[in-house]
Amino acid sequence: MTTATTPGQGPLTGVRVLELAGIGPGPFAAMLLADLGADVVRVDRPGGPGLAIDPECDITNRNKRSVIIDLKAPDGAARVLGLAARADVLIEGYRPGVAERLGIGPEACHARHPGLVYGRMTGWGQEGPLAQRAGHDIAYIALTGTLGMIGSPDAPPPAPANLLGDYAGGSLYLVVGVLAALHHARATGTGQVVDAAIVDGTAHLSAMIHGMLAAGGWQDRRGANLLDGGCPYYGTYETADGRYMAVGPLEPQFYAEFVRLLDLEEHAGARKDWTRWGELREAVAARFKSRTRDEWTAAFDGTDACVAPVLSLREAPHHPHLAARGTFTDHGGLTQPAPAPRFSATPTSVRTGPARPGADTGDVASDWDVPDLLKGPDPDGPATKGPE
């Protein structure tokens, strides 16, 4: 089996992934697999998806290749099945039943390739009363109890971008699932369907909190617990210039350092006395308001007080620690997070920028030995509406 990657470009070099284009968690999961070295071919629809950004800036399509297939064309399903027969993993994010109606569902794919890992990414899952309902990250995490944990008790829960549901509860669980299923497939020759639902993954993320709730160590309300802002030494404080510092000295030795550097050692005994938390919060807030964020950053630099400045997206790549580690990288003029995690024997990299829709049809047809991709109408021809 030939691949588009070479040794040393990630531990998944040699793995072929077919991604049926969508938005949100599916493309991010495929990007993660591509970052790890997999040869990811994205099947884009003519005209592109809704909610799309400029393809040249869509970092979630880096390290991939793209072909365009009209899944509603008479030969659309056959072309996808031809690619699926050559793939190790397929990822799709349609509503339940759509792939089947298009003729590219698990049964059709497994008839061509019994060892294929068929990864399905949805918000509600393949089954259940809400399976056919539309939704987005914020609705999924709302039902799991996780959104209700976030924010001040006297204000509505804030939207945590789409990081918690789409990417943590969705993409990462899909990647774990398909890699586990791939391990099984390579050992047994048997593929399977991976049903990755954002509601399932996000609920799973709260396992520790449910344990604390059962043990009486967590109150089922916002702003009343150790890790949800209820504790005055685990949260954020405004500085003199309207910016913020994040504090989290939970352990006694770190808390002692924290109050010493704030010159609030008279509050050393308030750490475990929740009746004094109100006065402690007021004292800490007043101290942080007395200096700028950069001044406080310098004051806590080199200490174990567990305090850090709250940086913006544009500021983060320039932080000395992140710059030293190369946590962010520049490729093709785009500043972006570098691949993670890191590997000692099979290092990863940003090999190519965002794939341009349809730009790799010829190479994929050759590398994957699927000549039918080149038959019929020009794959980059006039746009038609794709699947919903």
mmCIF file of C-alpha atoms in Angstrom:
data_model
loop_
_atom_site.group_PDB
_atom_site.id
_atom_site.type_symbol
_atom_site.label_atom_id
_atom_site.label_comp_id
_atom_site.label_asym_id
_atom_site.label_seq_id
_atom_site.Cartn_x
_atom_site.Cartn_y
_atom_site.Cartn_z
ATOM 1 C CA MET A 1 0.000 0.000 0.000
ATOM 2 C CA THR A 2 1.502 3.325 -1.056
ATOM 3 C CA THR A 3 0.961 6.530 0.851
ATOM 4 C CA ALA A 4 1.455 10.248 0.363
ATOM 5 C CA THR A 5 3.586 10.510 3.463
ATOM 6 C CA THR A 6 7.122 9.425 4.260
ATOM 7 C CA PRO A 7 8.658 7.856 7.373
ATOM 8 C CA GLY A 8 9.346 10.298 10.161
ATOM 9 C CA GLN A 9 6.245 12.393 9.568
ATOM 10 C CA GLY A 10 4.124 10.977 12.338
ATOM 11 C CA PRO A 11 3.175 7.664 13.950
ATOM 12 C CA LEU A 12 0.174 7.207 11.630
ATOM 13 C CA THR A 13 2.260 7.235 8.450
ATOM 14 C CA GLY A 14 0.765 4.530 6.230
ATOM 15 C CA VAL A 15 -2.797 4.921 7.524
ATOM 16 C CA ARG A 16 -5.343 6.076 4.967
ATOM 17 C CA VAL A 17 -8.310 8.152 6.103
ATOM 18 C CA LEU A 18 -11.276 9.145 3.953
ATOM 19 C CA GLU A 19 -13.095 12.224 5.278
ATOM 20 C CA LEU A 20 -16.533 13.127 3.955
ATOM 21 C CA ALA A 21 -16.541 16.914 4.217
ATOM 22 C CA GLY A 22 -18.557 18.611 6.921
ATOM 23 C CA ILE A 23 -18.043 21.335 9.506
ATOM 24 C CA GLY A 24 -16.817 21.432 13.090
ATOM 25 C CA PRO A 25 -15.742 18.268 14.891
ATOM 26 C CA GLY A 26 -15.389 15.962 11.867
ATOM 27 C CA PRO A 27 -12.823 18.102 10.039
ATOM 28 C CA PHE A 28 -10.923 18.737 13.280
ATOM 29 C CA ALA A 29 -10.741 14.995 14.013
ATOM 30 C CA ALA A 30 -9.462 14.362 10.496
ATOM 31 C CA MET A 31 -6.904 17.174 10.911
ATOM 32 C CA LEU A 32 -5.620 15.544 14.091
ATOM 33 C CA LEU A 33 -5.199 12.231 12.271
ATOM 34 C CA ALA A 34 -3.463 14.058 9.419
ATOM 35 C CA ASP A 35 -1.164 15.849 11.867
ATOM 36 C CA LEU A 36 -0.202 12.438 13.238
ATOM 37 C CA GLY A 37 0.899 11.367 9.762
ATOM 38 C CA ALA A 38 -2.177 9.743 8.228
ATOM 39 C CA ASP A 39 -2.865 10.267 4.530
ATOM 40 C CA VAL A 40 -6.222 12.052 4.827
ATOM 41 C CA VAL A 41 -8.265 12.537 1.666
ATOM 42 C CA ARG A 42 -11.192 14.912 2.093
ATOM 43 C CA VAL A 43 -14.180 14.466 -0.204
ATOM 44 C CA ASP A 44 -15.437 18.007 -0.746
ATOM 45 C CA ARG A 45 -18.847 18.737 -2.207
ATOM 46 C CA PRO A 46 -19.277 21.042 -5.212
ATOM 47 C CA GLY A 47 -19.847 24.547 -3.918
ATOM 48 C CA GLY A 48 -18.433 23.777 -0.465
ATOM 49 C CA PRO A 49 -20.237 23.399 2.885
ATOM 50 C CA GLY A 50 -22.321 25.979 4.676
ATOM 51 C CA LEU A 51 -20.626 28.077 7.394
ATOM 52 C CA ALA A 52 -17.339 27.667 5.530
ATOM 53 C CA ILE A 53 -14.417 30.076 5.839
ATOM 54 C CA ASP A 54 -11.933 30.951 3.119
ATOM 55 C CA PRO A 55 -10.322 27.578 2.189
ATOM 56 C CA GLU A 56 -6.890 29.220 2.265
ATOM 57 C CA CYS A 57 -7.359 29.979 5.970
ATOM 58 C CA ASP A 58 -9.107 26.786 7.076
ATOM 59 C CA ILE A 59 -6.370 25.344 9.261
ATOM 60 C CA THR A 60 -8.491 22.266 10.034
ATOM 61 C CA ASN A 61 -7.790 21.169 6.451
ATOM 62 C CA ARG A 62 -4.005 21.277 6.772
ATOM 63 C CA ASN A 63 -1.948 18.159 6.038
ATOM 64 C CA LYS A 64 -4.837 16.795 3.939
ATOM 65 C CA ARG A 65 -5.603 16.291 0.273
ATOM 66 C CA SER A 66 -8.922 17.046 -1.403
ATOM 67 C CA VAL A 67 -11.075 15.642 -4.172
ATOM 68 C CA ILE A 68 -14.500 16.893 -5.235
ATOM 69 C CA ILE A 69 -17.319 14.391 -5.661
ATOM 70 C CA ASP A 70 -20.968 15.257 -6.183
ATOM 71 C CA LEU A 71 -22.617 12.699 -3.925
ATOM 72 C CA LYS A 72 -25.968 13.281 -5.643
ATOM 73 C CA ALA A 73 -24.574 12.528 -9.089
ATOM 74 C CA PRO A 74 -25.340 9.070 -10.558
ATOM 75 C CA ASP A 75 -21.750 7.912 -10.047
ATOM 76 C CA GLY A 76 -21.105 9.831 -6.808
ATOM 77 C CA ALA A 77 -21.599 6.892 -4.456
ATOM 78 C CA ALA A 78 -19.490 4.587 -6.627
ATOM 79 C CA ARG A 79 -16.579 7.019 -6.519
ATOM 80 C CA VAL A 80 -16.743 7.284 -2.729
ATOM 81 C CA LEU A 81 -17.005 3.499 -2.368
ATOM 82 C CA GLY A 82 -13.939 3.140 -4.570
ATOM 83 C CA LEU A 83 -11.989 5.330 -2.173
ATOM 84 C CA ALA A 84 -13.461 3.588 0.890
ATOM 85 C CA ALA A 85 -12.232 0.266 -0.457
ATOM 86 C CA ARG A 86 -8.687 1.633 -0.259
ATOM 87 C CA ALA A 87 -9.005 3.377 3.107
ATOM 88 C CA ASP A 88 -8.369 2.212 6.654
ATOM 89 C CA VAL A 89 -10.729 4.732 8.248
ATOM 90 C CA LEU A 90 -13.748 6.691 7.006
ATOM 91 C CA ILE A 91 -15.141 9.721 8.866
ATOM 92 C CA GLU A 92 -18.571 11.220 8.220
ATOM 93 C CA GLY A 93 -20.680 13.732 10.121
ATOM 94 C CA TYR A 94 -24.110 13.580 8.491
ATOM 95 C CA ARG A 95 -27.381 13.205 10.342
ATOM 96 C CA PRO A 96 -28.252 9.543 10.992
ATOM 97 C CA GLY A 97 -29.471 7.845 7.822
ATOM 98 C CA VAL A 98 -28.108 10.378 5.317
ATOM 99 C CA ALA A 99 -25.027 8.336 4.387
ATOM 100 C CA GLU A 100 -27.241 5.298 3.906
ATOM 101 C CA ARG A 101 -29.590 7.216 1.599
ATOM 102 C CA LEU A 102 -26.594 8.380 -0.420
ATOM 103 C CA GLY A 103 -25.443 4.761 -0.798
ATOM 104 C CA ILE A 104 -22.249 5.192 1.229
ATOM 105 C CA GLY A 105 -23.352 3.973 4.656
ATOM 106 C CA PRO A 106 -21.518 1.360 6.722
ATOM 107 C CA GLU A 107 -23.211 -1.633 5.075
ATOM 108 C CA ALA A 108 -22.281 -0.504 1.563
ATOM 109 C CA CYS A 109 -18.715 0.352 2.598
ATOM 110 C CA HIS A 110 -18.158 -2.883 4.520
ATOM 111 C CA ALA A 111 -19.400 -4.872 1.520
ATOM 112 C CA ARG A 112 -16.420 -3.429 -0.354
ATOM 113 C CA HIS A 113 -13.982 -3.435 2.584
ATOM 114 C CA PRO A 114 -14.872 -5.545 5.662
ATOM 115 C CA GLY A 115 -11.924 -4.194 7.646
ATOM 116 C CA LEU A 116 -12.882 -0.529 7.303
ATOM 117 C CA VAL A 117 -13.290 1.536 10.485
ATOM 118 C CA TYR A 118 -16.379 3.684 9.875
ATOM 119 C CA GLY A 119 -16.352 6.710 12.173
ATOM 120 C CA ARG A 120 -19.608 8.612 12.661
ATOM 121 C CA MET A 121 -19.548 12.083 14.233
ATOM 122 C CA THR A 122 -22.837 13.572 15.447
ATOM 123 C CA GLY A 123 -24.100 15.707 18.289
ATOM 124 C CA TRP A 124 -26.957 13.531 19.523
ATOM 125 C CA GLY A 125 -25.695 10.106 18.384
ATOM 126 C CA GLN A 126 -27.048 7.564 15.927
ATOM 127 C CA GLU A 127 -29.996 6.604 18.151
ATOM 128 C CA GLY A 128 -32.319 8.230 20.675
ATOM 129 C CA PRO A 129 -35.282 10.643 20.623
ATOM 130 C CA LEU A 130 -33.159 13.603 19.470
ATOM 131 C CA ALA A 131 -31.043 11.753 16.894
ATOM 132 C CA GLN A 132 -32.753 13.428 13.934
ATOM 133 C CA ARG A 133 -32.820 16.903 15.449
ATOM 134 C CA ALA A 134 -30.526 19.696 14.291
ATOM 135 C CA GLY A 135 -28.175 21.100 16.884
ATOM 136 C CA HIS A 136 -24.865 22.710 17.691
ATOM 137 C CA ASP A 137 -22.260 22.483 20.425
ATOM 138 C CA ILE A 138 -24.078 24.704 22.907
ATOM 139 C CA ALA A 139 -27.249 22.587 22.854
ATOM 140 C CA TYR A 140 -25.345 19.333 23.211
ATOM 141 C CA ILE A 141 -23.361 20.447 26.242
ATOM 142 C CA ALA A 142 -26.468 22.008 27.779
ATOM 143 C CA LEU A 143 -28.159 18.628 28.143
ATOM 144 C CA THR A 144 -25.100 16.927 29.662
ATOM 145 C CA GLY A 145 -24.932 19.205 32.705
ATOM 146 C CA THR A 146 -21.524 20.559 31.755
ATOM 147 C CA LEU A 147 -22.689 23.938 30.455
ATOM 148 C CA GLY A 148 -24.667 24.413 33.658
ATOM 149 C CA MET A 149 -21.442 24.081 35.667
ATOM 150 C CA ILE A 150 -19.795 27.099 34.046
ATOM 151 C CA GLY A 151 -19.956 30.741 35.039
ATOM 152 C CA SER A 152 -21.147 33.001 37.821
ATOM 153 C CA PRO A 153 -24.265 31.942 39.741
ATOM 154 C CA ASP A 154 -25.857 35.359 39.195
ATOM 155 C CA ALA A 155 -25.507 35.375 35.394
ATOM 156 C CA PRO A 156 -26.449 33.006 32.542
ATOM 157 C CA PRO A 157 -23.878 30.288 31.765
ATOM 158 C CA PRO A 158 -21.452 31.674 29.146
ATOM 159 C CA ALA A 159 -20.840 29.980 25.799
ATOM 160 C CA PRO A 160 -17.343 28.388 26.000
ATOM 161 C CA ALA A 161 -16.795 28.872 22.240
ATOM 162 C CA ASN A 162 -17.270 25.386 20.739
ATOM 163 C CA LEU A 163 -14.259 23.858 22.447
ATOM 164 C CA LEU A 164 -15.979 21.786 25.126
ATOM 165 C CA GLY A 165 -18.559 20.001 22.970
ATOM 166 C CA ASP A 166 -17.427 19.935 19.349
ATOM 167 C CA TYR A 167 -13.742 19.358 19.947
ATOM 168 C CA ALA A 168 -13.224 17.893 23.436
ATOM 169 C CA GLY A 169 -16.416 15.824 23.672
ATOM 170 C CA GLY A 170 -16.638 15.230 19.927
ATOM 171 C CA SER A 171 -13.442 15.218 17.860
ATOM 172 C CA LEU A 172 -11.128 13.779 20.500
ATOM 173 C CA TYR A 173 -13.505 10.941 21.321
ATOM 174 C CA LEU A 174 -13.928 10.160 17.628
ATOM 175 C CA VAL A 175 -10.152 9.985 17.205
ATOM 176 C CA VAL A 176 -9.743 7.742 20.257
ATOM 177 C CA GLY A 177 -12.559 5.552 18.971
ATOM 178 C CA VAL A 178 -11.287 5.126 15.428
ATOM 179 C CA LEU A 179 -7.733 4.430 16.593
ATOM 180 C CA ALA A 180 -8.992 1.781 19.036
ATOM 181 C CA ALA A 181 -11.147 0.254 16.293
ATOM 182 C CA LEU A 182 -8.208 0.376 13.870
ATOM 183 C CA HIS A 183 -6.109 -1.544 16.377
ATOM 184 C CA HIS A 184 -8.863 -4.171 16.561
ATOM 185 C CA ALA A 185 -9.261 -4.280 12.773
ATOM 186 C CA ARG A 186 -5.554 -4.852 12.228
ATOM 187 C CA ALA A 187 -5.561 -7.665 14.778
ATOM 188 C CA THR A 188 -8.713 -9.384 13.498
ATOM 189 C CA GLY A 189 -9.431 -8.105 9.999
ATOM 190 C CA THR A 190 -12.853 -6.945 11.149
ATOM 191 C CA GLY A 191 -13.948 -3.354 10.854
ATOM 192 C CA GLN A 192 -16.762 -1.718 12.777
ATOM 193 C CA VAL A 193 -18.807 1.429 13.215
ATOM 194 C CA VAL A 194 -17.690 4.009 15.785
ATOM 195 C CA ASP A 195 -20.662 6.080 17.011
ATOM 196 C CA ALA A 196 -19.084 9.234 18.459
ATOM 197 C CA ALA A 197 -21.777 11.498 19.913
ATOM 198 C CA ILE A 198 -20.889 14.852 21.427
ATOM 199 C CA VAL A 199 -23.395 14.282 24.239
ATOM 200 C CA ASP A 200 -21.657 11.022 25.158
ATOM 201 C CA GLY A 201 -18.129 12.417 25.045
ATOM 202 C CA THR A 202 -18.965 15.589 26.938
ATOM 203 C CA ALA A 203 -20.785 13.632 29.638
ATOM 204 C CA HIS A 204 -17.751 11.342 29.889
ATOM 205 C CA LEU A 205 -15.511 14.361 30.489
ATOM 206 C CA SER A 206 -17.434 15.086 33.689
ATOM 207 C CA ALA A 207 -16.702 11.684 35.257
ATOM 208 C CA MET A 208 -14.558 13.107 38.086
ATOM 209 C CA ILE A 209 -17.182 15.737 38.921
ATOM 210 C CA HIS A 210 -19.896 13.076 39.137
ATOM 211 C CA GLY A 211 -17.689 11.174 41.552
ATOM 212 C CA MET A 212 -17.240 14.274 43.677
ATOM 213 C CA LEU A 213 -21.007 14.897 43.541
ATOM 214 C CA ALA A 214 -21.712 11.363 44.761
ATOM 215 C CA ALA A 215 -19.192 11.753 47.568
ATOM 216 C CA GLY A 216 -20.693 15.035 48.730
ATOM 217 C CA GLY A 217 -17.683 17.025 47.594
ATOM 218 C CA TRP A 218 -19.473 18.948 44.857
ATOM 219 C CA GLN A 219 -22.637 21.045 45.053
ATOM 220 C CA ASP A 220 -24.939 20.825 42.032
ATOM 221 C CA ARG A 221 -24.930 24.566 41.438
ATOM 222 C CA ARG A 222 -22.587 27.066 39.842
ATOM 223 C CA GLY A 223 -19.996 29.115 41.684
ATOM 224 C CA ALA A 224 -20.061 27.012 44.837
ATOM 225 C CA ASN A 225 -17.208 24.568 44.322
ATOM 226 C CA LEU A 226 -13.447 24.251 44.281
ATOM 227 C CA LEU A 227 -13.030 24.288 40.497
ATOM 228 C CA ASP A 228 -15.958 26.366 39.233
ATOM 229 C CA GLY A 229 -15.065 29.820 40.534
ATOM 230 C CA GLY A 230 -16.616 29.334 43.940
ATOM 231 C CA CYS A 231 -13.172 29.106 45.510
ATOM 232 C CA PRO A 232 -11.393 32.494 45.743
ATOM 233 C CA TYR A 233 -8.016 30.982 44.934
ATOM 234 C CA TYR A 234 -9.161 29.230 41.752
ATOM 235 C CA GLY A 235 -10.435 31.741 39.220
ATOM 236 C CA THR A 236 -9.644 35.016 37.483
ATOM 237 C CA TYR A 237 -9.144 38.580 38.698
ATOM 238 C CA GLU A 238 -9.166 41.907 36.883
ATOM 239 C CA THR A 239 -6.021 44.020 36.872
ATOM 240 C CA ALA A 240 -5.525 47.803 36.834
ATOM 241 C CA ASP A 241 -5.473 47.930 33.035
ATOM 242 C CA GLY A 242 -8.701 45.993 32.567
ATOM 243 C CA ARG A 243 -6.964 42.698 31.815
ATOM 244 C CA TYR A 244 -6.970 39.521 33.891
ATOM 245 C CA MET A 245 -4.823 37.102 35.879
ATOM 246 C CA ALA A 246 -5.677 33.437 36.403
ATOM 247 C CA VAL A 247 -4.962 31.937 39.815
ATOM 248 C CA GLY A 248 -5.018 28.328 40.977
ATOM 249 C CA PRO A 249 -2.782 27.636 44.004
ATOM 250 C CA LEU A 250 -4.847 24.736 45.345
ATOM 251 C CA GLU A 251 -2.135 22.987 47.352
ATOM 252 C CA PRO A 252 -1.081 24.480 50.715
ATOM 253 C CA GLN A 253 2.529 25.224 49.727
ATOM 254 C CA PHE A 254 1.427 26.984 46.549
ATOM 255 C CA TYR A 255 -1.273 28.928 48.413
ATOM 256 C CA ALA A 256 1.292 30.096 50.963
ATOM 257 C CA GLU A 257 3.468 31.427 48.162
ATOM 258 C CA PHE A 258 0.428 33.072 46.566
ATOM 259 C CA VAL A 259 -0.632 35.071 49.644
ATOM 260 C CA ARG A 260 3.002 35.980 50.402
ATOM 261 C CA LEU A 261 3.528 37.494 46.960
ATOM 262 C CA LEU A 262 0.240 39.365 47.215
ATOM 263 C CA ASP A 263 1.261 40.611 50.686
ATOM 264 C CA LEU A 264 -1.903 39.062 52.118
ATOM 265 C CA GLU A 265 -0.354 36.670 54.624
ATOM 266 C CA GLU A 266 -2.982 37.623 57.189
ATOM 267 C CA HIS A 267 -5.337 35.523 55.037
ATOM 268 C CA ALA A 268 -3.144 32.406 55.183
ATOM 269 C CA GLY A 269 -5.691 30.640 57.392
ATOM 270 C CA ALA A 270 -8.585 31.315 55.021
ATOM 271 C CA ARG A 271 -7.585 28.563 52.626
ATOM 272 C CA LYS A 272 -9.689 25.843 54.297
ATOM 273 C CA ASP A 273 -12.140 28.112 56.119
ATOM 274 C CA TRP A 274 -14.915 28.711 53.589
ATOM 275 C CA THR A 275 -16.602 31.160 55.974
ATOM 276 C CA ARG A 276 -13.690 33.520 55.241
ATOM 277 C CA TRP A 277 -13.739 33.031 51.474
ATOM 278 C CA GLY A 278 -15.779 36.186 50.918
ATOM 279 C CA GLU A 279 -13.247 38.431 52.625
ATOM 280 C CA LEU A 280 -10.378 36.585 50.948
ATOM 281 C CA ARG A 281 -11.928 37.137 47.517
ATOM 282 C CA GLU A 282 -12.368 40.853 48.197
ATOM 283 C CA ALA A 283 -8.780 41.211 49.397
ATOM 284 C CA VAL A 284 -7.328 39.327 46.425
ATOM 285 C CA ALA A 285 -9.480 41.304 43.974
ATOM 286 C CA ALA A 286 -8.347 44.610 45.484
ATOM 287 C CA ARG A 287 -4.687 43.644 45.286
ATOM 288 C CA PHE A 288 -4.878 42.591 41.639
ATOM 289 C CA LYS A 289 -6.655 45.848 40.756
ATOM 290 C CA SER A 290 -3.665 47.772 42.112
ATOM 291 C CA ARG A 291 -1.266 46.803 39.287
ATOM 292 C CA THR A 292 -1.383 46.028 35.584
ATOM 293 C CA ARG A 293 -1.443 42.533 34.185
ATOM 294 C CA ASP A 294 2.159 42.784 33.011
ATOM 295 C CA GLU A 295 3.307 44.019 36.403
ATOM 296 C CA TRP A 296 1.637 41.088 38.137
ATOM 297 C CA THR A 297 3.059 38.707 35.556
ATOM 298 C CA ALA A 298 6.537 39.933 36.434
ATOM 299 C CA ALA A 299 5.823 39.700 40.166
ATOM 300 C CA PHE A 300 4.818 36.030 39.916
ATOM 301 C CA ASP A 301 7.436 35.069 37.339
ATOM 302 C CA GLY A 302 9.615 32.159 38.453
ATOM 303 C CA THR A 303 7.399 31.225 41.409
ATOM 304 C CA ASP A 304 5.186 28.251 42.236
ATOM 305 C CA ALA A 305 2.173 30.390 43.122
ATOM 306 C CA CYS A 306 0.251 28.990 40.123
ATOM 307 C CA VAL A 307 -0.622 32.397 38.659
ATOM 308 C CA ALA A 308 -0.628 33.237 34.953
ATOM 309 C CA PRO A 309 -1.761 36.115 32.751
ATOM 310 C CA VAL A 310 -4.918 35.608 30.677
ATOM 311 C CA LEU A 311 -3.676 36.091 27.123
ATOM 312 C CA SER A 312 -5.596 36.711 23.916
ATOM 313 C CA LEU A 313 -5.368 34.481 20.846
ATOM 314 C CA ARG A 314 -2.941 36.901 19.200
ATOM 315 C CA GLU A 315 -0.829 37.275 22.336
ATOM 316 C CA ALA A 316 -0.463 33.568 23.132
ATOM 317 C CA PRO A 317 2.068 32.627 20.405
ATOM 318 C CA HIS A 318 4.473 35.267 21.748
ATOM 319 C CA HIS A 319 4.578 34.037 25.338
ATOM 320 C CA PRO A 320 8.195 33.038 26.071
ATOM 321 C CA HIS A 321 7.334 29.505 27.204
ATOM 322 C CA LEU A 322 5.075 28.730 24.258
ATOM 323 C CA ALA A 323 7.567 30.300 21.866
ATOM 324 C CA ALA A 324 10.413 28.213 23.309
ATOM 325 C CA ARG A 325 8.411 25.015 22.909
ATOM 326 C CA GLY A 326 7.111 25.904 19.472
ATOM 327 C CA THR A 327 3.541 25.444 20.670
ATOM 328 C CA PHE A 328 2.491 27.659 17.771
ATOM 329 C CA THR A 329 3.995 27.632 14.313
ATOM 330 C CA ASP A 330 3.800 29.674 11.118
ATOM 331 C CA HIS A 331 3.095 27.961 7.822
ATOM 332 C CA GLY A 332 2.182 29.684 4.607
ATOM 333 C CA GLY A 333 1.672 32.955 6.425
ATOM 334 C CA LEU A 334 -0.796 31.472 8.924
ATOM 335 C CA THR A 335 0.036 31.407 12.627
ATOM 336 C CA GLN A 336 -1.496 28.231 14.039
ATOM 337 C CA PRO A 337 -1.183 25.675 16.838
ATOM 338 C CA ALA A 338 1.518 23.120 16.111
ATOM 339 C CA PRO A 339 0.569 19.419 16.001
ATOM 340 C CA ALA A 340 0.163 17.783 19.408
ATOM 341 C CA PRO A 341 1.121 15.658 21.240
ATOM 342 C CA ARG A 342 4.822 15.121 20.555
ATOM 343 C CA PHE A 343 6.620 11.889 19.695
ATOM 344 C CA SER A 344 10.272 11.007 20.228
ATOM 345 C CA ALA A 345 10.616 8.514 17.359
ATOM 346 C CA THR A 346 8.011 9.770 14.878
ATOM 347 C CA PRO A 347 7.902 13.576 15.083
ATOM 348 C CA THR A 348 5.015 15.420 13.481
ATOM 349 C CA SER A 349 4.859 18.695 11.569
ATOM 350 C CA VAL A 350 2.637 20.932 9.493
ATOM 351 C CA ARG A 351 3.583 19.430 6.138
ATOM 352 C CA THR A 352 1.113 21.252 3.917
ATOM 353 C CA GLY A 353 -1.284 24.159 4.249
ATOM 354 C CA PRO A 354 -5.071 23.923 3.970
ATOM 355 C CA ALA A 355 -6.119 21.645 1.115
ATOM 356 C CA ARG A 356 -7.789 23.475 -1.746
ATOM 357 C CA PRO A 357 -11.051 21.770 -2.696
ATOM 358 C CA GLY A 358 -10.480 19.348 -5.559
ATOM 359 C CA ALA A 359 -6.818 20.223 -6.044
ATOM 360 C CA ASP A 360 -5.475 16.717 -5.430
ATOM 361 C CA THR A 361 -7.789 14.553 -7.537
ATOM 362 C CA GLY A 362 -5.095 13.352 -9.923
ATOM 363 C CA ASP A 363 -2.580 12.514 -7.216
ATOM 364 C CA VAL A 364 -5.156 10.694 -5.073
ATOM 365 C CA ALA A 365 -6.426 8.710 -8.079
ATOM 366 C CA SER A 366 -2.863 7.549 -8.695
ATOM 367 C CA ASP A 367 -1.684 7.020 -5.104
ATOM 368 C CA TRP A 368 -4.823 5.183 -3.990
ATOM 369 C CA ASP A 369 -5.194 3.382 -7.336
ATOM 370 C CA VAL A 370 -8.722 4.676 -7.929
ATOM 371 C CA PRO A 371 -8.701 5.669 -11.624
ATOM 372 C CA ASP A 372 -12.483 6.131 -11.663
ATOM 373 C CA LEU A 373 -11.940 9.450 -9.908
ATOM 374 C CA LEU A 374 -10.699 10.813 -13.232
ATOM 375 C CA LYS A 375 -13.582 9.502 -15.367
ATOM 376 C CA GLY A 376 -16.628 11.446 -16.427
ATOM 377 C CA PRO A 377 -17.187 15.147 -15.765
ATOM 378 C CA ASP A 378 -14.345 17.347 -14.620
ATOM 379 C CA PRO A 379 -14.297 16.996 -10.804
ATOM 380 C CA ASP A 380 -13.619 20.723 -10.597
ATOM 381 C CA GLY A 381 -16.505 21.572 -12.882
ATOM 382 C CA PRO A 382 -19.714 23.533 -12.241
ATOM 383 C CA ALA A 383 -20.940 23.461 -8.684
ATOM 384 C CA THR A 384 -24.125 21.681 -7.694
ATOM 385 C CA LYS A 385 -25.754 21.382 -4.325
ATOM 386 C CA GLY A 386 -24.406 18.581 -2.148
ATOM 387 C CA PRO A 387 -25.989 16.519 0.653
ATOM 388 C CA GLU A 388 -27.685 18.202 3.570
#
